[in-house]
XYZ file of C-alpha atoms in Angstrom:
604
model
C 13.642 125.958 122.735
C 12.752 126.192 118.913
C 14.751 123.444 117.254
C 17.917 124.770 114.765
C 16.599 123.880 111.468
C 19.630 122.686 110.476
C 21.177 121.203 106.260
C 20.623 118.184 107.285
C 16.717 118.713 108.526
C 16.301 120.958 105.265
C 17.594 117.955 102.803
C 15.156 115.801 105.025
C 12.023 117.722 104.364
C 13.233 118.662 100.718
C 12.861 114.511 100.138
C 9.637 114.676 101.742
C 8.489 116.889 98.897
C 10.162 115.006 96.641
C 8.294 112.034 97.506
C 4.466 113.250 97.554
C 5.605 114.756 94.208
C 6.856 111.584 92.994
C 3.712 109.559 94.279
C 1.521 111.803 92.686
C 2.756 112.696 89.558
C 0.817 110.555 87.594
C -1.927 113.187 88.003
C 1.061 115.367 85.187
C -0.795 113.243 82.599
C -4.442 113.580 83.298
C -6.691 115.713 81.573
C -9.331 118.143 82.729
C -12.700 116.982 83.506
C -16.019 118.227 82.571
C -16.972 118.777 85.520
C -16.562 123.200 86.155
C -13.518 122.652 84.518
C -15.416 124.176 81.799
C -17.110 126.804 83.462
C -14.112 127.990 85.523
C -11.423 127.624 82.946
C -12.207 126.307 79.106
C -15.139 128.477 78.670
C -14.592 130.991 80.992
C -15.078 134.211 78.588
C -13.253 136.573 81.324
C -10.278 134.795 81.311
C -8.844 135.969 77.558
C -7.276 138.220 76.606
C -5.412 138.891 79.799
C -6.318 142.405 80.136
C -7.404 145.311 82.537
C -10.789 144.764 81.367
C -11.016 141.069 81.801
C -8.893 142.002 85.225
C -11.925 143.915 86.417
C -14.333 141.811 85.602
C -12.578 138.649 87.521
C -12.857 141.087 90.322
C -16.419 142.050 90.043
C -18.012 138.668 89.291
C -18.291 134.883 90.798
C -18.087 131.666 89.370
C -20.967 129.081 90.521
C -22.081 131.630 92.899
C -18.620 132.026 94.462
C -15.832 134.663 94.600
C -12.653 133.495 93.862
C -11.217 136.118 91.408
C -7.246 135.243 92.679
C -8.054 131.391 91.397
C -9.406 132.799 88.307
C -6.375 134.875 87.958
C -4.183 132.114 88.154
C -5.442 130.372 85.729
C -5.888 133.944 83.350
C -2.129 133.853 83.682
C -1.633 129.835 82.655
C -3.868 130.440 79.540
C -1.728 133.438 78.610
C 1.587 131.634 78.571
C 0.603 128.367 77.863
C -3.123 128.102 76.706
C -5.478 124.746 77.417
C -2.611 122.282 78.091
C -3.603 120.443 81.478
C -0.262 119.416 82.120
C 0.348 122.781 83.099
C -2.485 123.505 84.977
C -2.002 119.902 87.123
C 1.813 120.732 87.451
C 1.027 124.048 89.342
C -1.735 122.725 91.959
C 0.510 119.561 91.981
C 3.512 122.149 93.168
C 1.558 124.070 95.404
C 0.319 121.207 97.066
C 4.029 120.723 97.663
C 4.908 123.781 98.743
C 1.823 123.358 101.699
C 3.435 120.101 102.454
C 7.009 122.164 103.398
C 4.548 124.696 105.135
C 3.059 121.702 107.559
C 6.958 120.996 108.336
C 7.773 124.312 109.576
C 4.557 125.396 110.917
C 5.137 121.908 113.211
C 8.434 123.742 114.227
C 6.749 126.873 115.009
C 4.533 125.359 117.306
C 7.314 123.603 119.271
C 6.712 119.419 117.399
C 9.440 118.038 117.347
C 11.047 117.925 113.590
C 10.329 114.208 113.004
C 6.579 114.925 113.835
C 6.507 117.853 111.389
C 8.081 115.545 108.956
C 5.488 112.780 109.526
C 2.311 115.130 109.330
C 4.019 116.562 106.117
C 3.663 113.287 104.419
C 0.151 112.019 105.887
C -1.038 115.901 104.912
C 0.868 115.039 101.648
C -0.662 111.583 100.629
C -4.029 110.900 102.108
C -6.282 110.137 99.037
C -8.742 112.170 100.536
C -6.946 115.565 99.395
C -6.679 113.921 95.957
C -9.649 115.327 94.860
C -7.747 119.036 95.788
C -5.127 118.353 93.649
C -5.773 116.036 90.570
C -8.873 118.677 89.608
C -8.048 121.509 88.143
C -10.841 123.383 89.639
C -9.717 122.779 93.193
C -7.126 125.305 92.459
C -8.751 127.224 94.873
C -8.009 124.812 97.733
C -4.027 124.861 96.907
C -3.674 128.143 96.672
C -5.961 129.314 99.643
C -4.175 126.725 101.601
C -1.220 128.549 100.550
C -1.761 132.309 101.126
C -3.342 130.574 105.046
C -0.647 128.834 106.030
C 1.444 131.537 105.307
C -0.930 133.700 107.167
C -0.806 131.122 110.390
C 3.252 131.386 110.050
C 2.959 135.271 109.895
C 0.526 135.186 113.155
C 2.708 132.915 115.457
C 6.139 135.168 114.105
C 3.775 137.908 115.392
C 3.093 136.072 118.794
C 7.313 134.940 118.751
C 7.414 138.890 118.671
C 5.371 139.555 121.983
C 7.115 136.210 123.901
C 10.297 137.585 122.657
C 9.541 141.378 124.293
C 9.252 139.273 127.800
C 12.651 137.710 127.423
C 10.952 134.066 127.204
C 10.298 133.458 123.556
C 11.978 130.131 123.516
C 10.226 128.624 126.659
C 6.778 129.915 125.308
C 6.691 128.327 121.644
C 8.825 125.172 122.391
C 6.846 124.241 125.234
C 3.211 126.071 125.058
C 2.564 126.446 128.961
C 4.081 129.473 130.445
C 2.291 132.339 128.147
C 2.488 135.719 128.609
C 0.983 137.888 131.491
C 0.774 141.214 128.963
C 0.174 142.047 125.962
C 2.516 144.719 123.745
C 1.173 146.677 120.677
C 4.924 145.908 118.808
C 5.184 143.528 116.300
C 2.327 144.689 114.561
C 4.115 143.925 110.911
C 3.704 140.400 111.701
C 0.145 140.899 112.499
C -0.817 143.224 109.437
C 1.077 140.472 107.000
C -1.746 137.733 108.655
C -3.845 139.633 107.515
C -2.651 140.543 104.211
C -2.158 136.888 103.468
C -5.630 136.131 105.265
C -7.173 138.465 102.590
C -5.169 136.887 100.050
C -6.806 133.490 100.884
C -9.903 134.510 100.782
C -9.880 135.981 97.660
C -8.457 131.810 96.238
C -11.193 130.467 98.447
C -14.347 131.234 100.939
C -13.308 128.972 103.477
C -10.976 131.191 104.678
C -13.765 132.371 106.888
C -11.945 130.107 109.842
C -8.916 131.836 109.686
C -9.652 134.105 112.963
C -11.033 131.225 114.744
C -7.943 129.380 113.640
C -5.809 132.505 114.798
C -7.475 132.501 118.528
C -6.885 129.004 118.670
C -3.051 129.167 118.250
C -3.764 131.276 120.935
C -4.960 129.117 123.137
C -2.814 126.558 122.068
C 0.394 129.028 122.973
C -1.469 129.907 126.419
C -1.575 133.331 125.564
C -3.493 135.187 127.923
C -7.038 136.211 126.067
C -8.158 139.458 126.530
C -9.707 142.909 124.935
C -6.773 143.252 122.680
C -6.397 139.473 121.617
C -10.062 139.275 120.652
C -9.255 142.905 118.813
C -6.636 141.215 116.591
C -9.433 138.600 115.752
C -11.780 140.957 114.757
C -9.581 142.771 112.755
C -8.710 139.950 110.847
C -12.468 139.270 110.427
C -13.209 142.959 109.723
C -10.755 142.458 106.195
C -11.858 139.179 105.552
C -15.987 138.905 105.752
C -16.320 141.259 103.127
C -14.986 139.208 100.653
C -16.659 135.591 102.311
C -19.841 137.219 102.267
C -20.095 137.844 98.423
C -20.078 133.726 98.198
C -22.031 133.125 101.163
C -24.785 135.404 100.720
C -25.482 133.953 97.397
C -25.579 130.540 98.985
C -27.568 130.721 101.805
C -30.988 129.327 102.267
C -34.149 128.377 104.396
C -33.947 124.806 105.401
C -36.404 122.307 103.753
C -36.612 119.565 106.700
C -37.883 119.480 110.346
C -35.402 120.326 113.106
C -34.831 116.932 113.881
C -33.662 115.845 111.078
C -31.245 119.165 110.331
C -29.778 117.995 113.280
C -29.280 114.389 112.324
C -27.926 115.759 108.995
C -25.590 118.327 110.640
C -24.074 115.005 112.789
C -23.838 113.029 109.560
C -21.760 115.775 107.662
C -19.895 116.385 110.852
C -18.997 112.405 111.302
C -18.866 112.054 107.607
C -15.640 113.688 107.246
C -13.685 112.439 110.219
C -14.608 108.691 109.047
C -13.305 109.194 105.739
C -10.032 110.469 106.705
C -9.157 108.000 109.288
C -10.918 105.048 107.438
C -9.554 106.103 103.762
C -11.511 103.269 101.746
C -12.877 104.609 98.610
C -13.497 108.249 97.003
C -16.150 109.882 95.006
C -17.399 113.303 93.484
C -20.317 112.931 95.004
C -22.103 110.629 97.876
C -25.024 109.270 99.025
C -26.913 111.570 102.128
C -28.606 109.315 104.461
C -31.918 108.445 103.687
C -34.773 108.484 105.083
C -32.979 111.069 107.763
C -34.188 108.773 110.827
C -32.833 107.312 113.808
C -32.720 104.180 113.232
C -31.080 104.649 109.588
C -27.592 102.611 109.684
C -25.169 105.831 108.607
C -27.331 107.587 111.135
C -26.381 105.561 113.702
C -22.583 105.153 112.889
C -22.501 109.088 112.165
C -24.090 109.050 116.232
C -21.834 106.517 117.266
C -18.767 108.189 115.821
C -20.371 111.591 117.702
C -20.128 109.537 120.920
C -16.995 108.576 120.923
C -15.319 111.949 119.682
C -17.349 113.418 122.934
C -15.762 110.514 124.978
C -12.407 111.249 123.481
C -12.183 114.858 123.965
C -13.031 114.263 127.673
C -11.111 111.451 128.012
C -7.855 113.469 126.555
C -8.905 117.159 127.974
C -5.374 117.204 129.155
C -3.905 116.606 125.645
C -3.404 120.453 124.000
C -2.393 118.875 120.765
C -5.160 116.384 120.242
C -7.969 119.233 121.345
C -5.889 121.631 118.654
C -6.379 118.983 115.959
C -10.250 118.517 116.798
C -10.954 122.089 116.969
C -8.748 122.864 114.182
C -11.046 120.604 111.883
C -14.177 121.838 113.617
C -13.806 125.608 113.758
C -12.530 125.319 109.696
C -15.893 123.454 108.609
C -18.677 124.168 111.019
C -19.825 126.458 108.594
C -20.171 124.259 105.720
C -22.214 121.455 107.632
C -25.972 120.930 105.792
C -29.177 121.145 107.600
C -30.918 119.458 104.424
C -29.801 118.252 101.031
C -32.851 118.988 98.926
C -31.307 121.941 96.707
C -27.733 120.947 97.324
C -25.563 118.997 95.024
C -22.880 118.579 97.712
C -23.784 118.159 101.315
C -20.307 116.838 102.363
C -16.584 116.126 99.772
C -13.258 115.382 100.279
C -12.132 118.217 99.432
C -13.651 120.185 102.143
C -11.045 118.249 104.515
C -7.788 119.488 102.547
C -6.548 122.000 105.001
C -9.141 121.326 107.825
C -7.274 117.800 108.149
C -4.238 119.224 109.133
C -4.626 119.145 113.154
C -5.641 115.547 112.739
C -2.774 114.924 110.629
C -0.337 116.521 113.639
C -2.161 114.585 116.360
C -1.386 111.047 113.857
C 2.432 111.742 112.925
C 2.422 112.780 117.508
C 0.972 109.053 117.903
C 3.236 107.373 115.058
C 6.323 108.929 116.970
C 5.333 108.192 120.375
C 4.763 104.810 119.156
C 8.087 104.167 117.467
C 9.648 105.768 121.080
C 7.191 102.915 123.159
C 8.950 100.149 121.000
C 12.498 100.841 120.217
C 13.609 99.194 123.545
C 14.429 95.808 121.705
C 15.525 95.782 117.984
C 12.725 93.423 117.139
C 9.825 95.730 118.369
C 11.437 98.648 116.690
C 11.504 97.032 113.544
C 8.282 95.833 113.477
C 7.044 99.543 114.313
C 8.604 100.878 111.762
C 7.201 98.097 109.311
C 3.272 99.097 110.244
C 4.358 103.034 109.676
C 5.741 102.147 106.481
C 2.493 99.961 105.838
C 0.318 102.988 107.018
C 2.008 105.032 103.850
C 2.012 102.713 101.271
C -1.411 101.787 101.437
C -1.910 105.996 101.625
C 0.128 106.373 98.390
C -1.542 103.497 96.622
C -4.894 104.754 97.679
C -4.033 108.019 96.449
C -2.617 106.870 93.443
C -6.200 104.699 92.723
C -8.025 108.153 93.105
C -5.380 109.644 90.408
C -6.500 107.021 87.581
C -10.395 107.962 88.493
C -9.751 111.857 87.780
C -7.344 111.157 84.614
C -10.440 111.924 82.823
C -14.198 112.282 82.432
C -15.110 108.936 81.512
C -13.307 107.460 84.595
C -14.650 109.901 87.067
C -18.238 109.246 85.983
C -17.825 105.514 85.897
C -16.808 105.037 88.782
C -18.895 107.132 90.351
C -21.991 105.532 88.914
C -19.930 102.206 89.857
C -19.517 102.985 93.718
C -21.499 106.149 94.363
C -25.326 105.738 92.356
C -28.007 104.359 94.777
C -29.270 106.886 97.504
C -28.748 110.100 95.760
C -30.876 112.449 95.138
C -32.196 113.101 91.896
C -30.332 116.096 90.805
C -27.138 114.075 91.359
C -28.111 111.562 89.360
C -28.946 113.872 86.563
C -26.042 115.701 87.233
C -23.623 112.449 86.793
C -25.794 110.882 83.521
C -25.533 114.542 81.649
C -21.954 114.804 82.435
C -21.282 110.528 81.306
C -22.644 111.332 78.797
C -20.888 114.610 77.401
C -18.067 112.359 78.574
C -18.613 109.516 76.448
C -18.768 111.980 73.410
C -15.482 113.395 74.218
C -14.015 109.744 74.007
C -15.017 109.729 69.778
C -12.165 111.525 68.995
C -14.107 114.730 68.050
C -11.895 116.975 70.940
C -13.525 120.285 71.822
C -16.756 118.805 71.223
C -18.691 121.044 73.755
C -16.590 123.875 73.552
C -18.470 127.140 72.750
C -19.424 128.262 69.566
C -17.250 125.145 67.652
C -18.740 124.234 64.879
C -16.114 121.486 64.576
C -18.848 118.611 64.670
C -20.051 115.127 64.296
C -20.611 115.786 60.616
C -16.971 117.067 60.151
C -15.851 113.588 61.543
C -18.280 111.502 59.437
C -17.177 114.158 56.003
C -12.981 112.747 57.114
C -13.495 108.997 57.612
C -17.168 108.460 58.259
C -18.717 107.485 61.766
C -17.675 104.104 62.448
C -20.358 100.999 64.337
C -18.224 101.856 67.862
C -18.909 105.961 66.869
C -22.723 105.162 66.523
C -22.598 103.271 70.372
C -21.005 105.830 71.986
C -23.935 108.389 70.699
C -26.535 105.983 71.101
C -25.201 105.367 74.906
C -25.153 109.237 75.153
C -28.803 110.187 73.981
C -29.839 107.087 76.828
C -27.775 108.960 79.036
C -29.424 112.105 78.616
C -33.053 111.278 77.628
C -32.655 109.070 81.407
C -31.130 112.214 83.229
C -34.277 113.706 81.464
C -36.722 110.843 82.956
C -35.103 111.799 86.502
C -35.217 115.626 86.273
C -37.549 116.569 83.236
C -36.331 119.988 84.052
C -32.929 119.764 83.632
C -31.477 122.574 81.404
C -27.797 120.729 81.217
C -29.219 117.260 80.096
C -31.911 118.929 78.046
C -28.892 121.359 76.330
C -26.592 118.345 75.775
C -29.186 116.516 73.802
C -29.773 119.258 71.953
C -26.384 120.243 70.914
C -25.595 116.448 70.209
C -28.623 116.441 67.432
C -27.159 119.702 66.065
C -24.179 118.149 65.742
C -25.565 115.652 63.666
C -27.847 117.751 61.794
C -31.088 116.858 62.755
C -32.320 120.659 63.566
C -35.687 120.175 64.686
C -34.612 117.632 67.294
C -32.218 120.373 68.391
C -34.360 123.391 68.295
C -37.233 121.411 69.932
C -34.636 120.513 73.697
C -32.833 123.874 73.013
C -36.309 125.436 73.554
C -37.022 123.073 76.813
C -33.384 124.147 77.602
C -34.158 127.560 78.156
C -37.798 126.731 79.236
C -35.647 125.125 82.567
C -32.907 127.340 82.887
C -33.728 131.194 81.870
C -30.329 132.269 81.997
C -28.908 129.755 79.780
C -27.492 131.776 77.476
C -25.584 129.523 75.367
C -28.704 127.740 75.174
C -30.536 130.862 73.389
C -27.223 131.566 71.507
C -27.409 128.051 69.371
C -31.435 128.293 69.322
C -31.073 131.743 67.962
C -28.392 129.940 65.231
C -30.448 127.560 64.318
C -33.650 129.407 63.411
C -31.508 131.885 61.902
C -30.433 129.006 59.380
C -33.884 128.377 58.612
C -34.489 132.028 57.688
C -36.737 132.859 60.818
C -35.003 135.852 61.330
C -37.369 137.830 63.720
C -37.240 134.490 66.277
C -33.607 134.277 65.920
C -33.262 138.072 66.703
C -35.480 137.720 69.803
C -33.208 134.465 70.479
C -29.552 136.223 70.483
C -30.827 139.293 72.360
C -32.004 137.023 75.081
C -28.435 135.105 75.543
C -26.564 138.462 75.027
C -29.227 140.207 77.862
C -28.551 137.468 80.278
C -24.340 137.506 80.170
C -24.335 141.096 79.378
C -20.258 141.212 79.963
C -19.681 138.179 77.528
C -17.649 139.785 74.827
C -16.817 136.353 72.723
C -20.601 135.948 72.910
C -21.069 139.062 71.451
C -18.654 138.544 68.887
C -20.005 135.142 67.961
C -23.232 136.675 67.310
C -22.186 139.288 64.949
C -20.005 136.791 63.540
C -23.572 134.688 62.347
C -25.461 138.109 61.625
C -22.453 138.956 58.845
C -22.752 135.418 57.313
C -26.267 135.485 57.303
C -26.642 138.877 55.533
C -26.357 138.600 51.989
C -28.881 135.209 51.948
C -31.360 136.524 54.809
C -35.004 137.646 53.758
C -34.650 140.784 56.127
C -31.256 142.124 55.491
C -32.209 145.280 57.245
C -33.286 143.783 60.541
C -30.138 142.118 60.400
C -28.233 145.316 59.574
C -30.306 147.201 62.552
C -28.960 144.539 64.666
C -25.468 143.811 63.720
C -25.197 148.200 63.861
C -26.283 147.945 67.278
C -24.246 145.032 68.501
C -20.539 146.647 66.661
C -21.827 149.610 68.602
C -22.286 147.885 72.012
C -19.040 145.787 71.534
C -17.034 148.705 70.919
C -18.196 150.241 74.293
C -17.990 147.800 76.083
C -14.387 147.775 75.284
């Protein structure tokens, strides 16, 4: 029978959520990092004005090669009512990380757990440093709020099975205790059904990874003992049918040939696949990025342990064939990140992160909070044993709430992330990585001078402007000496590295040493054709030195590769109508800036 959710059970689960929110608050004062922060939020051109232009274009364009337009929406809607305060954005994901946690609860109750375990899995799901990552960046929007719109999905789908128990007259028996299923299947209670999928689309649209949600449907299924046949498998495709669509746009632009030999895609797929599960059950330390086994060989130590770990799942999931709830958890976590498993790491800044374990965790973290209450049950015969089983649950969250409270300090702000990941994560990574941490250190460590907005777009709000208030002080000069040995080594890593090369550069025009500027803005856009921002301040610079028919060639190339980027465009006429009256070729300039007020105003 389902269990009456009763005040008392409601009160219960309401402290639950007052606790995780209470434990992680401290992530309220953080600020956003410089890591896609920028490029999904701060200098996002589509997000402002919040308009039906902007609207279509967040609905016709990706983001780091993915298509999340309901994320992006979100956050249109923050920076409309409250602009670029990150408490706001961090209070939201912090309350929709929440609101999943209350989800866990009653989808534990759906599936016939007993309340307490619902309640336990709520606050493992809730604490585990691993989702930290999820919530404390503002980015990773996209895993609250897909996690969100699925969940409610899941609910909508086993409502929708409730529905066809309920038309047999054994409803109760069949979601309490998943055993006696169904022997046929009615075409009523398709509401239910269509809202899964509503909510399913809905979740894609936050986040790709909602690819899993019909293999997640089927196994509910399964887990329910409903009977599978034509029309089962039907509903799954359905839901597929409505959701690929939308996947594909991110996943076509991803995919690739692999770059190793099949034996070592394979070790690599085991590593990624072991990776994840050791990390949640063996929460020890967090990064943005780590370290891929290498060289990819047998005899390689995380090779072995990722084996090993292999081994024993294998072992396990024969051992415990009999135990629905522990095969739901495994498959639960498997059929939600097959799909993002590496066969290489040679173009790939991420071959495994925590975050990709924020919702897949969730069977695991059913299958724990089953264990934690079976054990309490084993050892509550004598007052002495119960007590000390409740002590090592207690222990078991307080070290989960301190760990996660560790990994809010490292994402309070760019110069902690990047420390520590050069601190724990450096050796073994590839070089991209490392470029990719030094450039963003760096940028980091020149946010930390007090000059805010240094890197924002078209600011001209620079080093100069600090030095003309109170001049650049000895600790000012460190922090952009340590910054051009940040980049020039990213530079010494990966020559070819538009963002370090395009961070040096804007540093030097910052200070006012043009050539120096023009000459890594140039071997900017040598490495990167499409940086446009890169052409934009090239274009700016020679256009200060009167080399007007270079500049011209310079802001038509960033406006021709971001085509829809209207404060580009503005910022561009902006420099061609203060360069006017002093330029040796007013009327290229006026050709141009007639053409650009022409394009702006259709494009509008």
């Amino acid at each position: 029978m389902f269990q009456t959710f009763d005040k008392k059970k409601v009160l219960i689960t309401s402290l639950i959520v007052c606790c995780v929110f209470f434990v992680l608050s401290p992530v309220l004062r953080n600020d956003f990092v410089n890591y896609d922060d920028n490029v999904h939020l701060l200098n996002n051109p589509f997000l402002r004005p919040l308009n039906s232009e902007n609207l279509k274009r967040l609905f016709s364009t990706t983001v780091n090669k993915t298509y999340i337009p309901l994320t992006l929406l979100s956050f249109s809607v923050e920076y409309a009512l409250w602009g670029a305060d990150p408490f706001v954005y961090h209070l939201n994901n912090l309350l929709f990380h929440c609101v999943n946690v209350a989800l866990v609860v009653s989808l534990a109750w759906l599936l016939g757990l007993s309340w307490q375990v619902g309640c336990l899995a709520a606050l493992i799901f809730g604490l585990h440093p691993m989702h930290v990552e999820s919530v404390a960046w503002v980015t990773e929007r996209k895993d609250v709020l897909y996690s969100f719109f699925y969940l409610i999905a899941v609910h909508c789908y086993v409502f929708h099975l409730f529905r066809v128990f309920a038309l047999q007259k054994n409803a109760s028996a069949c979601c309490s205790s998943p055993g006696k299923g169904v022997s046929r299947i009615s075409l009523k209670g398709k509401g239910w059904l269509w809202g899964t999928i509503v909510f399913g689309v809905l979740s894609a649209f936050s986040k790709p990874m909602a690819l899993s949600l019909p293999f997640i449907l089927l196994l509910i299924d399964w887990y329910l003992k409903r009977p599978i046949n034509v029309y089962v498998l039907f509903e799954k495709f359905l839901c597929g049918f409505f959701l690929f669509p939308v996947i594909w746009i991110s996943y076509s632009l991803h995919m690739r040939a692999g770059e190793m030999s099949f034996p070592q895609s394979v070790l690599i797929w085991l590593w990624c696949f072991a990776f994840h599960l050791r990390k949640f059950f063996f929460p020890d330390s967090f990064a943005v990025f780590y370290a891929p086994p290498w060289p990819v060989v047998f005899w390689n130590r995380d090779v072995l342990l990722a084996l090993g770990i292999v081994i024993l799942v294998i072992c396990a999931l024969i051992r415990f064939r009999r135990q629905r709830l522990l095969l739901l958890a495994f498959f639960w976590y498997f059929l939600s990140t097959f799909f993002l498993y590496r066969f290489d790491y040679g173009a790939d800044s991420h071959v495994v992160a925590d975050r990709f374990m924020y919702l897949p965790s969730l069977g695991f973290c059913y299958a724990a909070a089953l264990f934690m209450a079976r054990f309490v049950c084993e050892y509550n015969k004598k007052r002495s044993e119960l007590a000390v089983a409740f002590v090592l649950i207690v222990a078991v969250f307080l070290f989960l709430s301190t760990q996660a409270r560790k990994q809010l300090f490292v994402w309070s702000n760019s110069e902690r992330l990047w420390r520590h990941q050069i601190s724990w994560q450096w050796q073994g990574q590839p070089g991209l990585v490392q470029a990719v941490i030094l450039t963003n250190y760096a940028d980091a460590v020149l946010h930390q001078m007090g000059v805010r907005n240094l890197f924002r777009p078209y600011s001209d709000r620079g080093i100069s402007a600090l030095n003309k208030r109170h001049g650049i002080s000895c600790h000012d000069r460190r922090q952009i000496t340590q910054a051009v040995y940040l980049y020039q080594k990213a530079l010494e890593i990966r020559p070819q590295y538009a963002s370090a090369s395009f961070g040096l550069a804007r540093l030097y025009d910052l200070l006012g040493q043009g050539r120096e500027a023009e000459r890594h803005y140039g071997q900017a856009v040598h490495a990167d054709p499409a940086h446009f921002d890169a052409y934009y301040y090239l274009g700016r610079i020679l256009l200060k030195e009167k080399r007007v028919e270079e500049s011209v060639r310079g802001f038509r190339a960033a406006i021709e590769v971001n085509p829809g980027n209207l404060l580009l465009l503005e910022q561009v006429i902006k420099e061609y109508r203060a360069a006017l009256a002093s330029s040796p070729h007013p009327e290229l300039i006026e050709e141009e800036l007639s053409r650009l007020i022409s394009r702006s105003r259709k494009t509008r």
